[in-house]
Amino acid sequence: MGNWLVNHWLLVLILVVWLGLNVFLFIYTFLTYEMSDKYYYTREILGTALAFARASALCLNCNSMLILIPVCRNLLSFLRGTCSFCSHTLRKPLDHNLTFHKLVAYMICIFTAIHIIAHLFNFEHYSRSQQAMDGSLASVLSTLSHPEKAGNSWLNPIQSPNTTVMYVAFTSIAGLTGVLITTVLILMVTSAMEFIRRNYFELFWYTHHLFIIYIICLGLHGLGGIVRAQTEESMSENHPHNCSESYQKWGTHESKCKHPHFEGHPPASWKWILAPIALYIFERILRFYRSKQKVVITKVVMHPSKVLELQMRKRGFSMEVGQYIFVNCPSISLLEWHPFTLTSAPEEDFFSIHVRAAGDWTENFIRAFEQQHSPMPRIEVDGPFGTVSEDVFQYEVAVLVGAGIGVTPFASILKSIWYKFQRADHKLKTQKIYFYWICRETGAFAWFNHLLNSLEQEMEELGKVGFLNYRLFLTGWDSNIAGHAAFNFDKATDILTGLKQKTFFGRPMWDNEFSAVATAHPKSVVGVFLCGPQTLAKSLRKCCHRYSSLDPRKVQFYFNKENF
Amino acid sequence: MGQIEWAMWANEQALASGLILITGGIVATAGRFVQWYFGAYSIAAGVFICLLEYPRGKRRKGSTMERCGQKYMTAVVKLFGPLTRNYYIRAVLHLLLSVPAGFLLATILGTVCLVIASAIYLLAAIRGEQWTPIEQKPKERPQVGGTIKQPPTNPPPRPPAEVRKKPSEGEEAGAAAGGPQINPIPVTDEVV
């Protein structure tokens, strides 16, 4: 727990500050509307619902401002680049931008619910006091503007007993924009549910652009000035503390109190959202500009099981290990951008991606490159984005675990480690690597096989056979495969992969692996890196705790789970 | 875009509308708003819609994530057969359910969302989608040695007695079965 806190203190700080800001704004506004004198008469009709509505409105403004910022990925990358001298811990929050975006979205939903419920009560109270015939203060206040309509000093937006709340809601700017904004919010949230997002991404992507309507309606929402406060001038003639008791005598000769005058607030939302809107527009222009830059495809390789490798060059492109890019192919789809992890090392003079056929777009993409006779389709690239896993190079001993598709960023990492090792780069502290590759079947990752093969050969040539230890675990085996393996037990290379290291079947027994590593390196700091499912993360974290020695001088395991 | 199953999104939208109807209904009834009985209707309609929409249908391709504990409602919804399988009927049902809630401001948001859900269901129905329940797969435990019940009761088949008694005749039948094995090289048993 302590280890986690040390690594993530900035994230926790940001969360605490954000929650604290929301709580503070809510309570501050609530108390203003609940205690302040200029809302005394308004409260007479509306009660506490007024304060709830206004407090939640301010928090909505604040959160609507914050929600656009985490999705400006180019600007965040720029921040990461400029702050490269900052430690990795300081830059980590930038990798969790989408999580923050979702948290702010949930907060917006919660405050929207509070805001709407409070305003429903407000409308109902206004309607009741307009229809009340009991001569109470509330009904007197409601009838206020009748003789003085020209002075525009009404309090109750419902002007006649026959007007229904429904009518007012749909004929006022606030009501109309309110219904529209909430409908749009609900559509955005339902199409952003994890199930829809993972399986029908384009639906989520296009529907989410309704946020433009959200922003416009938010800016217009306060235009009507329905929330009224007593004017300063009127407070001097009719202070609630002195005059509220004698409301039947207002404006008559017997009392000094005149009728109170009210004014509405000018809209305030636009002040909150103007800057993020400008930032976001700039971000989209930047994305468009970057995507227009020429991408030169230097090599196209078709791997078995329909995996396409593309090696490309782009001016001004520089990457780090474990990052990803967005790729667009206008001849397939004008508007779709799909993310791919980079599989090349920063030391190489090109950057590459491996594309697997996993849906409409990828299948069309691979087919477009398979045609050798037609010219190569033009592609656009945006990036690189994402977490930078430099920590891998900082540990003497590194345990790398890649499960399934999670093995892709390790292609980049392994290549980079190998280049650094060859050049005796002093930034590379790694002396030994244990690489665990767990997958159901190797078919779609045959290209990774080739990579391990070539690394194996190069290490033999350099005489450093012990540097990289890798184990491949096939979890999708059947008796046929096992039979073959048993039959070919004596062969030097594995029959499935052709590698010197034999394939294991089933899942790794982490206890054995960790105790073997701990025994082999009794005094080292071991970094454990995982790219894979959550369940695996849990078991690895447990093993890290169990096999870390209590003595800080002896072996210590540090677990890093990165979302590559 | 061609592979979108609109019914999945309609299902999420309808579930959200149900929750909004319930909330609006509670506000209207608890606050005793004007015409609050529409609020009471809205709560009932919302609960019905949530129960109907809670079990997620099966995707056409790929695996479907079940909602927590949905198998009980799946059994109930399955009972109605074509009434719940057909999305035209669901579209019309949601449209009709949404109308009374439209009379009250507190619940009109639920109406709007439910009408949108109904429209998406209509689109899904036009594209030929259907609600298929997610069936529980019976857990098959591969019994190791499950077919080994008892040791065999019959001895292994042996050739007829007369063939066994004449090994020197050199006939194939005789040579194939043979009597006691005569080893050309002496064999010693080295098992400890």
PDB file of C-alpha atoms in Angstrom, chain A residues 384-498:
ATOM      1  CA  PRO A 384       2.415   9.086 -30.467  1.00  0.00           C
ATOM      2  CA  PHE A 385       0.392   9.042 -27.294  1.00  0.00           C
ATOM      3  CA  GLY A 386       0.319   7.066 -24.138  1.00  0.00           C
ATOM      4  CA  THR A 387       2.318   6.022 -21.224  1.00  0.00           C
ATOM      5  CA  VAL A 388       6.045   5.882 -21.447  1.00  0.00           C
ATOM      6  CA  SER A 389       7.387   2.803 -19.761  1.00  0.00           C
ATOM      7  CA  GLU A 390      10.881   4.038 -19.050  1.00  0.00           C
ATOM      8  CA  ASP A 391      10.827   2.382 -15.670  1.00  0.00           C
ATOM      9  CA  VAL A 392      11.625  -0.913 -17.379  1.00  0.00           C
ATOM     10  CA  PHE A 393      15.206   0.218 -17.924  1.00  0.00           C
ATOM     11  CA  GLN A 394      15.707   1.238 -14.315  1.00  0.00           C
ATOM     12  CA  TYR A 395      15.605  -2.176 -12.702  1.00  0.00           C
ATOM     13  CA  GLU A 396      18.571  -4.539 -12.469  1.00  0.00           C
ATOM     14  CA  VAL A 397      16.298  -7.499 -12.964  1.00  0.00           C
ATOM     15  CA  ALA A 398      13.079  -7.127 -14.931  1.00  0.00           C
ATOM     16  CA  VAL A 399      10.237  -9.613 -14.986  1.00  0.00           C
ATOM     17  CA  LEU A 400       8.037  -8.843 -18.008  1.00  0.00           C
ATOM     18  CA  VAL A 401       4.666 -10.557 -18.373  1.00  0.00           C
ATOM     19  CA  GLY A 402       2.632 -10.160 -21.539  1.00  0.00           C
ATOM     20  CA  ALA A 403      -0.731 -11.881 -21.871  1.00  0.00           C
ATOM     21  CA  GLY A 404      -2.434 -12.255 -25.239  1.00  0.00           C
ATOM     22  CA  ILE A 405      -2.569  -9.023 -27.179  1.00  0.00           C
ATOM     23  CA  GLY A 406      -0.683  -7.421 -24.273  1.00  0.00           C
ATOM     24  CA  VAL A 407       2.505  -8.804 -25.737  1.00  0.00           C
ATOM     25  CA  THR A 408       2.581  -6.082 -28.414  1.00  0.00           C
ATOM     26  CA  PRO A 409       4.177  -3.273 -26.369  1.00  0.00           C
ATOM     27  CA  PHE A 410       6.829  -5.726 -25.224  1.00  0.00           C
ATOM     28  CA  ALA A 411       8.004  -6.032 -28.806  1.00  0.00           C
ATOM     29  CA  SER A 412       9.000  -2.397 -28.573  1.00  0.00           C
ATOM     30  CA  ILE A 413      10.457  -2.798 -25.094  1.00  0.00           C
ATOM     31  CA  LEU A 414      12.505  -5.910 -25.839  1.00  0.00           C
ATOM     32  CA  LYS A 415      13.935  -4.426 -29.018  1.00  0.00           C
ATOM     33  CA  SER A 416      14.823  -1.231 -27.220  1.00  0.00           C
ATOM     34  CA  ILE A 417      16.477  -3.077 -24.362  1.00  0.00           C
ATOM     35  CA  TRP A 418      18.495  -5.091 -26.865  1.00  0.00           C
ATOM     36  CA  TYR A 419      19.673  -1.974 -28.732  1.00  0.00           C
ATOM     37  CA  LYS A 420      20.644  -0.272 -25.508  1.00  0.00           C
ATOM     38  CA  PHE A 421      22.500  -3.380 -24.384  1.00  0.00           C
ATOM     39  CA  GLN A 422      24.440  -3.587 -27.644  1.00  0.00           C
ATOM     40  CA  ARG A 423      25.466   0.041 -27.447  1.00  0.00           C
ATOM     41  CA  ALA A 424      26.252  -0.332 -23.738  1.00  0.00           C
ATOM     42  CA  ASP A 425      23.911   2.519 -22.971  1.00  0.00           C
ATOM     43  CA  HIS A 426      24.595   3.636 -19.417  1.00  0.00           C
ATOM     44  CA  LYS A 427      20.950   4.489 -18.855  1.00  0.00           C
ATOM     45  CA  LEU A 428      20.148   0.808 -19.086  1.00  0.00           C
ATOM     46  CA  LYS A 429      20.501  -0.724 -15.661  1.00  0.00           C
ATOM     47  CA  THR A 430      19.006  -4.033 -16.670  1.00  0.00           C
ATOM     48  CA  GLN A 431      21.244  -7.044 -16.288  1.00  0.00           C
ATOM     49  CA  LYS A 432      18.726  -9.796 -16.710  1.00  0.00           C
ATOM     50  CA  ILE A 433      15.268 -10.109 -18.155  1.00  0.00           C
ATOM     51  CA  TYR A 434      12.686 -12.796 -17.511  1.00  0.00           C
ATOM     52  CA  PHE A 435       9.998 -12.587 -20.128  1.00  0.00           C
ATOM     53  CA  TYR A 436       6.749 -14.534 -19.779  1.00  0.00           C
ATOM     54  CA  TRP A 437       4.503 -14.770 -22.772  1.00  0.00           C
ATOM     55  CA  ILE A 438       1.069 -16.213 -22.100  1.00  0.00           C
ATOM     56  CA  CYS A 439      -1.379 -16.730 -24.922  1.00  0.00           C
ATOM     57  CA  ARG A 440      -4.040 -19.089 -26.099  1.00  0.00           C
ATOM     58  CA  GLU A 441      -2.427 -19.930 -29.405  1.00  0.00           C
ATOM     59  CA  THR A 442       0.566 -18.488 -31.139  1.00  0.00           C
ATOM     60  CA  GLY A 443      -1.046 -18.121 -34.559  1.00  0.00           C
ATOM     61  CA  ALA A 444      -1.728 -14.417 -34.519  1.00  0.00           C
ATOM     62  CA  PHE A 445       1.586 -13.686 -32.824  1.00  0.00           C
ATOM     63  CA  ALA A 446       3.876 -15.630 -35.112  1.00  0.00           C
ATOM     64  CA  TRP A 447       5.612 -12.331 -35.864  1.00  0.00           C
ATOM     65  CA  PHE A 448       6.540 -12.017 -32.208  1.00  0.00           C
ATOM     66  CA  ASN A 449       7.968 -15.499 -32.477  1.00  0.00           C
ATOM     67  CA  HIS A 450      10.279 -14.298 -35.238  1.00  0.00           C
ATOM     68  CA  LEU A 451      11.350 -11.419 -33.047  1.00  0.00           C
ATOM     69  CA  LEU A 452      12.272 -13.718 -30.183  1.00  0.00           C
ATOM     70  CA  ASN A 453      14.061 -15.989 -32.639  1.00  0.00           C
ATOM     71  CA  SER A 454      16.205 -13.198 -34.000  1.00  0.00           C
ATOM     72  CA  LEU A 455      16.943 -11.903 -30.494  1.00  0.00           C
ATOM     73  CA  GLU A 456      17.999 -15.419 -29.531  1.00  0.00           C
ATOM     74  CA  GLN A 457      20.394 -15.609 -32.476  1.00  0.00           C
ATOM     75  CA  GLU A 458      21.882 -12.193 -31.826  1.00  0.00           C
ATOM     76  CA  MET A 459      22.464 -13.008 -28.200  1.00  0.00           C
ATOM     77  CA  GLU A 460      24.249 -16.205 -29.148  1.00  0.00           C
ATOM     78  CA  GLU A 461      26.476 -14.268 -31.535  1.00  0.00           C
ATOM     79  CA  LEU A 462      27.387 -11.810 -28.836  1.00  0.00           C
ATOM     80  CA  GLY A 463      27.889 -14.619 -26.379  1.00  0.00           C
ATOM     81  CA  LYS A 464      25.321 -13.226 -23.969  1.00  0.00           C
ATOM     82  CA  VAL A 465      22.931 -16.108 -23.876  1.00  0.00           C
ATOM     83  CA  GLY A 466      21.849 -15.518 -20.292  1.00  0.00           C
ATOM     84  CA  PHE A 467      20.626 -11.956 -20.764  1.00  0.00           C
ATOM     85  CA  LEU A 468      17.118 -12.756 -21.900  1.00  0.00           C
ATOM     86  CA  ASN A 469      15.181 -15.669 -20.443  1.00  0.00           C
ATOM     87  CA  TYR A 470      11.791 -16.149 -21.926  1.00  0.00           C
ATOM     88  CA  ARG A 471       9.058 -18.646 -21.361  1.00  0.00           C
ATOM     89  CA  LEU A 472       6.079 -19.151 -23.568  1.00  0.00           C
ATOM     90  CA  PHE A 473       2.915 -20.528 -22.028  1.00  0.00           C
ATOM     91  CA  LEU A 474       0.171 -21.857 -24.285  1.00  0.00           C
ATOM     92  CA  THR A 475      -3.109 -21.901 -22.422  1.00  0.00           C
ATOM     93  CA  GLY A 476      -5.172 -23.241 -25.289  1.00  0.00           C
ATOM     94  CA  TRP A 477      -3.662 -26.665 -25.676  1.00  0.00           C
ATOM     95  CA  ASP A 478      -5.352 -29.964 -26.364  1.00  0.00           C
ATOM     96  CA  SER A 479      -4.203 -33.554 -26.174  1.00  0.00           C
ATOM     97  CA  ASN A 480      -3.009 -33.476 -29.798  1.00  0.00           C
ATOM     98  CA  ILE A 481      -0.574 -30.681 -29.193  1.00  0.00           C
ATOM     99  CA  ALA A 482       0.573 -32.175 -25.920  1.00  0.00           C
ATOM    100  CA  GLY A 483       1.075 -35.511 -27.648  1.00  0.00           C
ATOM    101  CA  HIS A 484       3.267 -33.932 -30.303  1.00  0.00           C
ATOM    102  CA  ALA A 485       5.276 -32.110 -27.692  1.00  0.00           C
ATOM    103  CA  ALA A 486       5.874 -35.279 -25.744  1.00  0.00           C
ATOM    104  CA  PHE A 487       6.842 -37.080 -28.913  1.00  0.00           C
ATOM    105  CA  ASN A 488       9.391 -34.426 -29.869  1.00  0.00           C
ATOM    106  CA  PHE A 489      10.769 -34.071 -26.411  1.00  0.00           C
ATOM    107  CA  ASP A 490      14.337 -34.732 -27.424  1.00  0.00           C
ATOM    108  CA  LYS A 491      14.589 -32.159 -30.163  1.00  0.00           C
ATOM    109  CA  ALA A 492      16.703 -29.077 -29.479  1.00  0.00           C
ATOM    110  CA  THR A 493      14.169 -26.549 -30.660  1.00  0.00           C
ATOM    111  CA  ASP A 494      10.502 -26.384 -29.803  1.00  0.00           C
ATOM    112  CA  ILE A 495       8.255 -27.829 -32.516  1.00  0.00           C
ATOM    113  CA  LEU A 496       5.606 -25.145 -32.177  1.00  0.00           C
ATOM    114  CA  THR A 497       7.735 -22.047 -32.093  1.00  0.00           C
ATOM    115  CA  GLY A 498      11.168 -23.071 -33.330  1.00  0.00           C
TER     116      GLY A 498
END
